[in-house]
Coordinates of C-alpha atoms (C1' of nucleotides) in Angstrom, one line a residue:
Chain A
X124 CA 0.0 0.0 0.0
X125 CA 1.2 3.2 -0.9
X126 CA 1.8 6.0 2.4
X127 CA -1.4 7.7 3.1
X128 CA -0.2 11.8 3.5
X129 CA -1.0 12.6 7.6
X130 CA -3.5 15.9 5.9
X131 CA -5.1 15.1 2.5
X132 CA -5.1 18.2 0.3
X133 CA -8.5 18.8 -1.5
X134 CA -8.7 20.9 -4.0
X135 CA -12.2 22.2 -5.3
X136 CA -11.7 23.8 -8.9
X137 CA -15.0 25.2 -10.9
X138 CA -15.3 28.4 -13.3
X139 CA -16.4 31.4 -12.6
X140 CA -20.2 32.2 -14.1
X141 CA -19.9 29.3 -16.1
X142 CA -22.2 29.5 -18.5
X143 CA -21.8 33.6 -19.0
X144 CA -17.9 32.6 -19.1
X145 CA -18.6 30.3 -22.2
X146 CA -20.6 32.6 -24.0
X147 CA -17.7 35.6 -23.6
X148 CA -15.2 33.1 -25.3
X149 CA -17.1 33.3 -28.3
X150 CA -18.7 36.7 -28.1
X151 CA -15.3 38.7 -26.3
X152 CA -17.6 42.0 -27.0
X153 CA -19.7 40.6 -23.6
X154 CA -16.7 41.0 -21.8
X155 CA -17.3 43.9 -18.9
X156 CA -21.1 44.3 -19.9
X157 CA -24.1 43.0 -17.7
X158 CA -24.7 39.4 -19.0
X159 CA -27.0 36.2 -17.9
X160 CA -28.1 33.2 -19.3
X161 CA -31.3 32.1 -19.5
X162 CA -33.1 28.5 -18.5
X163 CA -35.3 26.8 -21.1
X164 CA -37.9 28.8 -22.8
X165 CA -35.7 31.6 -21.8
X166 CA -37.8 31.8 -18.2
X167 CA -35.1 32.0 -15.1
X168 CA -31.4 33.4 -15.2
X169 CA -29.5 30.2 -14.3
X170 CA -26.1 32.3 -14.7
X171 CA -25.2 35.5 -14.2
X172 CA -21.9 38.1 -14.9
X173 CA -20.3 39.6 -11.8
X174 CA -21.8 43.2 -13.7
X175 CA -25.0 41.2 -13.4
X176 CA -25.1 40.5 -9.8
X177 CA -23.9 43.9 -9.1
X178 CA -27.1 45.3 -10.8
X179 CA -29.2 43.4 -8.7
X180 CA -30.3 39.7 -10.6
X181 CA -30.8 37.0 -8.5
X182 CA -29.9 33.4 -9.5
X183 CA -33.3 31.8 -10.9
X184 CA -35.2 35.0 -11.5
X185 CA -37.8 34.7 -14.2
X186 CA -36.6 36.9 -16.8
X187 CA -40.2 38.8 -16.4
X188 CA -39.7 39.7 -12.8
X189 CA -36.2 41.7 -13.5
X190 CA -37.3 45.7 -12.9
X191 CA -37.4 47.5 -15.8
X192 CA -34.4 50.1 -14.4
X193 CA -32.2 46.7 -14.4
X194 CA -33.3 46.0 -17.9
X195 CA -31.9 49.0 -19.3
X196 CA -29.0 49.7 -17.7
X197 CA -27.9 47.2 -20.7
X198 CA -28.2 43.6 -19.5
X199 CA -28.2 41.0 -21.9
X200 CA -29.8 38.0 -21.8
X201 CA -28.7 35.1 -23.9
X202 CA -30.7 31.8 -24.3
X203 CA -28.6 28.7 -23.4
X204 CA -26.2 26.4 -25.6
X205 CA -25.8 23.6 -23.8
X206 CA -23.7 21.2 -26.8
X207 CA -21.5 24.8 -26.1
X208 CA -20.8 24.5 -22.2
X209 CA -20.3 21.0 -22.4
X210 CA -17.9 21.1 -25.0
X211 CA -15.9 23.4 -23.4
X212 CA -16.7 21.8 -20.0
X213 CA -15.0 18.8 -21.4
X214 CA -12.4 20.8 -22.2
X215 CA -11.8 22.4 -19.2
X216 CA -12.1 18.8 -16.9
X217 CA -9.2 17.1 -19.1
X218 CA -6.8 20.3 -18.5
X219 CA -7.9 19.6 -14.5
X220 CA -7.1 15.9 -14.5
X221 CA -3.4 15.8 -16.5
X222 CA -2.5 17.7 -12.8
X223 CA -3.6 14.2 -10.8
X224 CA -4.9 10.9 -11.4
X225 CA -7.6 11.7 -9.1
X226 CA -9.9 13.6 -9.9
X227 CA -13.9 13.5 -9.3
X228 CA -15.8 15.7 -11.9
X229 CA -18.5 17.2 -9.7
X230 CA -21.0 19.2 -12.0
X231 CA -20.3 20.5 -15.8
X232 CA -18.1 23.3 -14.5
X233 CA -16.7 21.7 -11.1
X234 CA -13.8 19.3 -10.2
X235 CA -12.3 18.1 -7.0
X236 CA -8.7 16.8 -7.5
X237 CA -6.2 15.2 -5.2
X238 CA -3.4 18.0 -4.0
X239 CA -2.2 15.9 -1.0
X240 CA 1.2 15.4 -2.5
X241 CA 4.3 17.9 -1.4
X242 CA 4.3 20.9 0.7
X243 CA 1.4 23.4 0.9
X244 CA 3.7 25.8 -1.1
X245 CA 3.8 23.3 -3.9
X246 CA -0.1 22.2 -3.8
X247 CA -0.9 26.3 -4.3
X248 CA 1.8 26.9 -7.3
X249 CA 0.2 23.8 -8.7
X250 CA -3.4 25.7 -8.2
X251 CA -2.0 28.9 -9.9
X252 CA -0.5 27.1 -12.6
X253 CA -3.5 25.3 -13.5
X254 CA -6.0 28.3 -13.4
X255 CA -3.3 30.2 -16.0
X256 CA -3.4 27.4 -18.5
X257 CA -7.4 26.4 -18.2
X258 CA -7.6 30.5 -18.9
X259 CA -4.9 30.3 -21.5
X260 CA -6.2 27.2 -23.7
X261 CA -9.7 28.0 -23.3
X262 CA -10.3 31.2 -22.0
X263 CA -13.1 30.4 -18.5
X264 CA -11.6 31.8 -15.5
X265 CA -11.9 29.9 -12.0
X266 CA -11.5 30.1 -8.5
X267 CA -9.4 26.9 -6.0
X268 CA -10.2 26.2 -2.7
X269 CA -8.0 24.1 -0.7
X270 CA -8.8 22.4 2.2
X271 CA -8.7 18.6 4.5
X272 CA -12.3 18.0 3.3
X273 CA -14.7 18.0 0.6
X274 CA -16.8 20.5 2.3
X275 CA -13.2 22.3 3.2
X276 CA -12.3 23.0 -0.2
X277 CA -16.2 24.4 -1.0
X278 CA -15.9 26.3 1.9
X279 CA -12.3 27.5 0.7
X280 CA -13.6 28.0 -2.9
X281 CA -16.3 30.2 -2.1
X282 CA -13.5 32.9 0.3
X283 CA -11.5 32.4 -2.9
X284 CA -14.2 33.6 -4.9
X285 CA -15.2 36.7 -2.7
X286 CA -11.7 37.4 -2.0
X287 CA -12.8 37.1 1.6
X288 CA -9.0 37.1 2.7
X289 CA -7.0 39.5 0.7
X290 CA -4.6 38.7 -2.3
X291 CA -5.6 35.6 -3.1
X292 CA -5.1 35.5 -6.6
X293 CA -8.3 32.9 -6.5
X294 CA -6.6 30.6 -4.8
X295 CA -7.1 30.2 -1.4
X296 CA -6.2 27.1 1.1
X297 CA -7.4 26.8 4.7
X298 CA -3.7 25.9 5.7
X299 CA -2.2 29.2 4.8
X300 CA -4.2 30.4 8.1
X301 CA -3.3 29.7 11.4
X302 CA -6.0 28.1 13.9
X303 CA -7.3 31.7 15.0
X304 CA -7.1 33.3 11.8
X305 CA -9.3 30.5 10.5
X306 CA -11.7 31.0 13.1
X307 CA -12.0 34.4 12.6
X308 CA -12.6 33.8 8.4
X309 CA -15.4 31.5 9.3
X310 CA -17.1 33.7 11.8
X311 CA -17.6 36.1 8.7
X312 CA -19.3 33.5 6.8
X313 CA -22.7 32.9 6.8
X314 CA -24.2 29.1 7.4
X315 CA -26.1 29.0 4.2
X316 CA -22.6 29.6 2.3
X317 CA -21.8 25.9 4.0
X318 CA -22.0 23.0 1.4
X319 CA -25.3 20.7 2.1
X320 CA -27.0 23.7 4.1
X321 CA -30.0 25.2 1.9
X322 CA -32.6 27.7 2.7
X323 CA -34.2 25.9 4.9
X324 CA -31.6 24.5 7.6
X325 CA -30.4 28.2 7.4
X326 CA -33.6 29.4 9.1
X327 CA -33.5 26.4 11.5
X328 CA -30.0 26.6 12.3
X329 CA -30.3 30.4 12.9
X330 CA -33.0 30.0 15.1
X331 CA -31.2 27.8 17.2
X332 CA -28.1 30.9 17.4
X333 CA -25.7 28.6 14.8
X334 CA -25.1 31.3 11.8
X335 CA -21.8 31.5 10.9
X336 CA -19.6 29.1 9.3
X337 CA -17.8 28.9 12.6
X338 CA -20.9 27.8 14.7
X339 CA -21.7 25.3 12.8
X340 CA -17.6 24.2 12.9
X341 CA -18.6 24.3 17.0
X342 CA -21.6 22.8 17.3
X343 CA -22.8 19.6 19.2
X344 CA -22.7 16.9 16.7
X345 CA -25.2 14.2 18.7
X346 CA -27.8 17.3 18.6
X347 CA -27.0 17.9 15.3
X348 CA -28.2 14.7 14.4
X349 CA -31.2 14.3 16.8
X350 CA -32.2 17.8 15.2
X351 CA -31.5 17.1 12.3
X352 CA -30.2 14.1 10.2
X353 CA -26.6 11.8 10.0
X354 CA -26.1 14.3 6.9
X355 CA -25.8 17.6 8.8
X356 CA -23.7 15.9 11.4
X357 CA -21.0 14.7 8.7
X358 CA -21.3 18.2 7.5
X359 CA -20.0 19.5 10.9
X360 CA -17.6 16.3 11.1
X361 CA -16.0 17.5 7.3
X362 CA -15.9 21.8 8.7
X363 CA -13.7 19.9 11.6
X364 CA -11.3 18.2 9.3
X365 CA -12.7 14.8 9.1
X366 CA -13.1 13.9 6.1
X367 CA -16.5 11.5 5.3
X368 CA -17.0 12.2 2.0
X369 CA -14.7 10.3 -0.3
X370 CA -13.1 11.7 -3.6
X371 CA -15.2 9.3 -6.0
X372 CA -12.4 9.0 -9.0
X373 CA -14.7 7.1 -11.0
X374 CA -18.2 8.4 -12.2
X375 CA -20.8 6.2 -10.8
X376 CA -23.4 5.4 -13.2
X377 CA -26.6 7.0 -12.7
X378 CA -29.5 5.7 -10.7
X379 CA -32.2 7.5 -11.9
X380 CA -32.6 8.7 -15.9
X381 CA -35.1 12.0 -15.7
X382 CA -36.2 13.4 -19.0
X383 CA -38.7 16.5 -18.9
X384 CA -39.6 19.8 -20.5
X385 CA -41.6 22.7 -19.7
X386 CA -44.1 23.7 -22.4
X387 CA -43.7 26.8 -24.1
X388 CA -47.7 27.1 -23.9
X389 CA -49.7 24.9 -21.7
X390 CA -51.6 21.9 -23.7
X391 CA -54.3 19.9 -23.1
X392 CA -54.9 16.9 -25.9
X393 CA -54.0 13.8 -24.9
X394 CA -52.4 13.5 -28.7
X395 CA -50.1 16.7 -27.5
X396 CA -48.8 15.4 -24.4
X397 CA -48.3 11.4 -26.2
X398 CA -45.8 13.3 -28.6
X399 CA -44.2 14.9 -25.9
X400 CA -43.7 11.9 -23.9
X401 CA -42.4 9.9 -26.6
X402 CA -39.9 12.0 -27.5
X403 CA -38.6 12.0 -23.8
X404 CA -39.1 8.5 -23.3
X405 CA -36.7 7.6 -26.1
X406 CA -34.3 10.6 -25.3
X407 CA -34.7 8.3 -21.6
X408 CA -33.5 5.7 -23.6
X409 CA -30.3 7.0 -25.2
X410 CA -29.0 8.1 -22.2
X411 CA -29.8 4.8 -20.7
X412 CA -27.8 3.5 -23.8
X413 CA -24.7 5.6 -23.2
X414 CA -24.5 4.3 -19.6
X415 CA -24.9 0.8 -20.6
X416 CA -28.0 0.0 -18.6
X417 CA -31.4 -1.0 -18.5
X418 CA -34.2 0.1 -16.6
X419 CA -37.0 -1.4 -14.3
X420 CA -39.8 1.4 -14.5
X421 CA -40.9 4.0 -16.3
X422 CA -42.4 6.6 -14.2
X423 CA -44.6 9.3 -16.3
X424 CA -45.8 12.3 -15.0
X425 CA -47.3 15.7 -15.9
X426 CA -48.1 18.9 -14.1
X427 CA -50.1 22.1 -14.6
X428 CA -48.9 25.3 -14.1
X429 CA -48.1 25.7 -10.7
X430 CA -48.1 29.5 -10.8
X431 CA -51.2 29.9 -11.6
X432 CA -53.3 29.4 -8.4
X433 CA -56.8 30.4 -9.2
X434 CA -56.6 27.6 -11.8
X435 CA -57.5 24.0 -11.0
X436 CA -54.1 22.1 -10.4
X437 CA -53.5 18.0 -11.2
X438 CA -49.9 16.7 -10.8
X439 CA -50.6 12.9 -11.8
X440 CA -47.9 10.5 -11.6
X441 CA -47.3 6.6 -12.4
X442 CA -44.5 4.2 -12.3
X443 CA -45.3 1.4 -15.0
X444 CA -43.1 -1.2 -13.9
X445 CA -41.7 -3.2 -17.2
X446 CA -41.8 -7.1 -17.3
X447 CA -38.3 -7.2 -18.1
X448 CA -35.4 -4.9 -17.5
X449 CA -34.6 -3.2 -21.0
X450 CA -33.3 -0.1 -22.9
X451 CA -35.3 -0.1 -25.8
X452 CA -37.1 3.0 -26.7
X453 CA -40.2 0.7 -28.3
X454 CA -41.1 -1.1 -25.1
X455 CA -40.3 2.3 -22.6
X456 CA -42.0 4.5 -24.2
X457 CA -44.8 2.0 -24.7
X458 CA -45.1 1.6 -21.3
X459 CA -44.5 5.7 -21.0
X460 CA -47.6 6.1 -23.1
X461 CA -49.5 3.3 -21.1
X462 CA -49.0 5.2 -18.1
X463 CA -50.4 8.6 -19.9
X464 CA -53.3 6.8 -20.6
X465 CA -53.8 5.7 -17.5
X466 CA -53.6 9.6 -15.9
X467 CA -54.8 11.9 -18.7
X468 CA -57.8 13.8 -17.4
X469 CA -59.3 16.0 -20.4
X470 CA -59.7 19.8 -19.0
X471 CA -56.7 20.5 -17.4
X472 CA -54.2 23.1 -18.8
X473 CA -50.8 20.7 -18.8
X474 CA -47.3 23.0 -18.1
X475 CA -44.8 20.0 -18.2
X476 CA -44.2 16.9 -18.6
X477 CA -41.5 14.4 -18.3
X478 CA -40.5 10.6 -18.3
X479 CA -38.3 9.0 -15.5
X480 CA -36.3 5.7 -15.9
X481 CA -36.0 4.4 -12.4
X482 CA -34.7 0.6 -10.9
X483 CA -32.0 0.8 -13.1
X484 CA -28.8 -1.8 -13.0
X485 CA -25.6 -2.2 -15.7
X486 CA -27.0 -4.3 -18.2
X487 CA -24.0 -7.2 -17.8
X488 CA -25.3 -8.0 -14.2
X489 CA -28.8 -8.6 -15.7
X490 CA -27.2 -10.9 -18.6
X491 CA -25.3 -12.7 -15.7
X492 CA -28.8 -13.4 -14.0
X493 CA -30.3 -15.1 -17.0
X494 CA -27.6 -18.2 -16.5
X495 CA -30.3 -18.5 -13.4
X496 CA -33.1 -19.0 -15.4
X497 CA -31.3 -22.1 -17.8
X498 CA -31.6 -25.3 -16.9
X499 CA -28.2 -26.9 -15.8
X500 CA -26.7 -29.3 -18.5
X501 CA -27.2 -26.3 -20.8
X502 CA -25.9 -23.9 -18.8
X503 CA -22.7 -26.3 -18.4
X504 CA -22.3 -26.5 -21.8
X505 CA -22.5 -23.3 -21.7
X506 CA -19.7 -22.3 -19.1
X507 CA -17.0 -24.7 -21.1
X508 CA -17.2 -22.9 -23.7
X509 CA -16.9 -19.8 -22.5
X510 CA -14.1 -21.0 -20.2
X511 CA -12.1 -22.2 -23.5
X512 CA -12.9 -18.7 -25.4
X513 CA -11.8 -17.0 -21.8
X514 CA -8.6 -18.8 -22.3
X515 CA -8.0 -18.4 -25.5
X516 CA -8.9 -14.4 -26.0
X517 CA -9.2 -13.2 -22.2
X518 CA -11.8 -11.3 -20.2
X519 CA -13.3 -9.3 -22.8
X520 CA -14.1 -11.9 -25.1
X521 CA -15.3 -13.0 -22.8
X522 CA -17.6 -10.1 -21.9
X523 CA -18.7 -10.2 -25.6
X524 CA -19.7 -14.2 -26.0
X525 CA -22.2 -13.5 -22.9
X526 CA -23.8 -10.9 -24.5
X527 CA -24.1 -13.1 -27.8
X528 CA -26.4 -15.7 -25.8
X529 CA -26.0 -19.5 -25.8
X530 CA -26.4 -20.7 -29.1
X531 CA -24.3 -18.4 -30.9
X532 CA -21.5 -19.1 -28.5
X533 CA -21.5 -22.6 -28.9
X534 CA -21.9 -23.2 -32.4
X535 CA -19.3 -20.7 -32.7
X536 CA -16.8 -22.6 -30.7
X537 CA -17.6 -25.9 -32.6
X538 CA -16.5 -24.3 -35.8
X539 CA -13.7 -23.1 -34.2
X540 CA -13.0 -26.7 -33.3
X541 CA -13.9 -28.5 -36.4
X542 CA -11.7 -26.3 -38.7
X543 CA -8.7 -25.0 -37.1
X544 CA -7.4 -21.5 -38.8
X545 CA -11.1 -20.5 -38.4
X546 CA -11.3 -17.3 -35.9
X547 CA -14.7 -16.4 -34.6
X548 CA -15.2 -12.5 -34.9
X549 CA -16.9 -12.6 -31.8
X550 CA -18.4 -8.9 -31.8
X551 CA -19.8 -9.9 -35.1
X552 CA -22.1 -12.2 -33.4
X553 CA -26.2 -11.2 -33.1
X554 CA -26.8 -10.2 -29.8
X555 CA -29.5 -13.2 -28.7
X556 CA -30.5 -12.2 -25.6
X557 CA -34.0 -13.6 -24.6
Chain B
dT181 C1' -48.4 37.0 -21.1
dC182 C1' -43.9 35.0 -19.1
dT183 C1' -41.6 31.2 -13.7
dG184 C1' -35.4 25.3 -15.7
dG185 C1' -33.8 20.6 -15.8
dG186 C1' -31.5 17.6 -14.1
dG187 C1' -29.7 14.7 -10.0
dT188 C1' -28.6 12.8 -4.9
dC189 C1' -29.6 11.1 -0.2
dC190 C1' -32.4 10.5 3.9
dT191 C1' -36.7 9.5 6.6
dA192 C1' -41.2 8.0 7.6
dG193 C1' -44.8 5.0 7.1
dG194 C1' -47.3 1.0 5.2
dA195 C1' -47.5 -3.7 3.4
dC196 C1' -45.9 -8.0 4.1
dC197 C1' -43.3 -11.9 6.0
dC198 C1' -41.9 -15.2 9.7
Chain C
dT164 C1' -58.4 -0.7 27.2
dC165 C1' -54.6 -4.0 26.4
dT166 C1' -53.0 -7.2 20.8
dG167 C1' -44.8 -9.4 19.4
dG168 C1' -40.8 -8.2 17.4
dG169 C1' -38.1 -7.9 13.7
dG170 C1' -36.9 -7.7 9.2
dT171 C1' -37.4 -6.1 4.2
dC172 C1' -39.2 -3.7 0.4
dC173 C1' -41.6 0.0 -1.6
dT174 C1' -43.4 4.7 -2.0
dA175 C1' -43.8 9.5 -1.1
dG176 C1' -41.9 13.5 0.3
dG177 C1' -38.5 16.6 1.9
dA178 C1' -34.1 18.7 1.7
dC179 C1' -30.1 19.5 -0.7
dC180 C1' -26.9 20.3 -4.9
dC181 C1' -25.6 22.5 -9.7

DNA sequence: TCTGGGGTCCTAGGACCC
DNA sequence: TCTGGGGTCCTAGGACCC
């Protein structure tokens, strides 16, 4: 085993305004000027300029809500460009991970990375470095926040950000303080800026006198979780320098696959919300694809407009379970339209809409399974000649013969054996999966 | 008139089983 | 009046994140 560092070193990179960033690499006449980005259907500002926030926006404002006098002191408003962001996202995460071989991409525009190696001096040189060249190759600037813990290094990313401590350079690592100085930093800091504590643990943590940063750090963790929940008491764990949240280097693959749109106008024909819904279900089913899994059930659901309070409000919802686990777009968004026929009530004034694959599992575990299902002299058969293609081509043959089915992979090995020279192309084989 | 689209984890409560 | 004790699985809902 390698030697475990006595402090880990986290290091919490993301850019700044992302999405505002990406469109002033492309449009450098934005630069300086008053800029957000708008959600679908151009309804909320999901991203905002710093000359933005200055005038006033607030994250997730509906565009129609910003006062007029904001308006015209020349904000812009772009709609979003998502393929844009992610490409340059992408981008952005492969300059972040030649630094370390760890690295855990966090959202589209965030990265934790393993700094634990050398001396602080060396971790922060290593930050600077890497902010000049992601600004240099691609031209998004960002913010680095060091610290012993996940919630450390948000914590350290967001004084970075607000140049709480002065010349940071937008870097800024908790170990550059000492004990007091820390203290004093996180008394300035209000508990809502902690990672994991949204608007509503704020008010409840405030009534109960914890409201900085620091009090939180301080308080009792066995109240804390009485209170509250085994999440809020990590929380104070991590803002003490024990780490419980791990630096996930791989991606995990997703457990839940949501699809689901907003309507630019409400609808209310069946045959309108059926179009909808296919077109998620089997944008469900791509993703599902990509992942390499399959899914249990399709949940369907719909929604009026919630804004609208004087009209009558339905928010049906249905999980349609599937018979077998699958990826394919005919049978989910079958059962996607099953379950809208099972809900749709004629009258209603529909706002949104969206499809939701759920139970889901990597699609090799559920081809494993099936051996369960065959009966035993096939199944042997079976396993030898796997075992002879395993020896002869290794695991990943291997992977592949499974995932041709039992016939295939057996007559395939007895023209193998009959006429020697002869090399299966095992990819080549039709998937026969029951 | 206009109000995003994804995700995660935790908890509580009911059904069901032995 | 009072009615076991545990376990699992599922669902709904809440809170959080970006």
């Amino acid at each position: 085993m390698s030697s475990i560092p006595s402090k880990r070193r986290i290091a919490l990179i993301d850019g700044n305004n992302f999405y505002c960033s990406c469109e002033r690499v492309f449009q450098p006449k934005l630069n300086g000027r008053p800029l957000i980005v708008l959600s679908n259907n151009d309804g909320c500002a999901v991203s905002r300029s710093n000359e933005a926030k200055a005038l006033g926006v607030k994250m997730g404002q509906p565009l129609f809500k910003i006062p007029a006098e904001i308006k015209h002191q020349g904000l812009i408003a772009l709609s979003s460009n998502y393929a844009l962001y992610s490409d340059l996202s992408n981008r952005m995460m492969r300059i972040m991970g030649e630094v370390t071989p760890r690295q855990e991409i966090y959202s589209i525009d965030e990265s934790f990375i393993d700094l634990s190696h050398g001396s602080l001096a060396r971790s922060l040189a290593t930050a600077k470095e890497l902010r000049s060249r992601i600004v240099r190759a691609i031209g998004i600037p960002t913010c680095v926040g060091i610290g012993a813990t996940k919630t450390l290094a948000k914590l350290a990313n967001h004084v970075a950000k607000k140049s709480i401590v002065p010349d940071l350079d937008g870097v800024f690592a908790w170990e550059s303080l000492n004990e007091a100085d820390v203290s004093a930093v996180m008394a300035t800091i209000t508990v809502g800026e902690v990672w994991g504590v949204g608007r509503r643990l704020t008010e409840q943590l405030q009534s109960m006198g914890i409201c900085s940063a620091l009090d939180l750090k301080r308080a009792d963790r066995a109240t804390m979780t009485k209170r509250f929940s085994v999440v809020l008491a990590r929380t104070v764990d991590e803002l003490n320098g024990e780490a419980c949240l791990v630096l996930d280097d791989v991606t995990p693959s997703k457990q839940q696959i949501m699809t689901s749109r907003s309507f630019g106008q409400t609808v209310t024909e069946q045959d309108q919300l059926a179009a909808a819904i296919t077109k998620f279900a089997s944008r469900g089913a791509e993703k599902l694809r990509q992942q390499r899994s399959v899914a249990n059930a399709v949940q369907v659901f719909a929604m009026t407009n919630r804004f609208a309070v004087d009209e009558p409000q339905y928010t049906p919802s249905i999980l349609v379970p599937l018979s077998i686990a699958t990826d394919d777009s005919m049978r989910i968004t079958r059962a996607a339209l099953y379950g809208l026929k099972c809900f749709y009530r004629p009258g209603f004034q529909y706002k949104k809409a969206g499809v939701m694959l759920t139970g889901l599992e990597s699609r090799r575990d559920r081809q494993l399974d099936l051996f369960s299902t065959y009966d035993e002299s096939r199944s042997n058969r079976l396993m030898a000649a796997m075992d002879a293609v395993n020896s002869r081509y290794g695991r990943d043959t291997l992977r592949l013969a499974i995932t041709s089915g039992t016939g295939a992979a057996a007559s395939a090995m007895r023209r193998e054996r009959k006429s020697p020279g002869y090399t299966t192309q095992w990819g080549e084989i039709p998937v026969a999966v029951c």
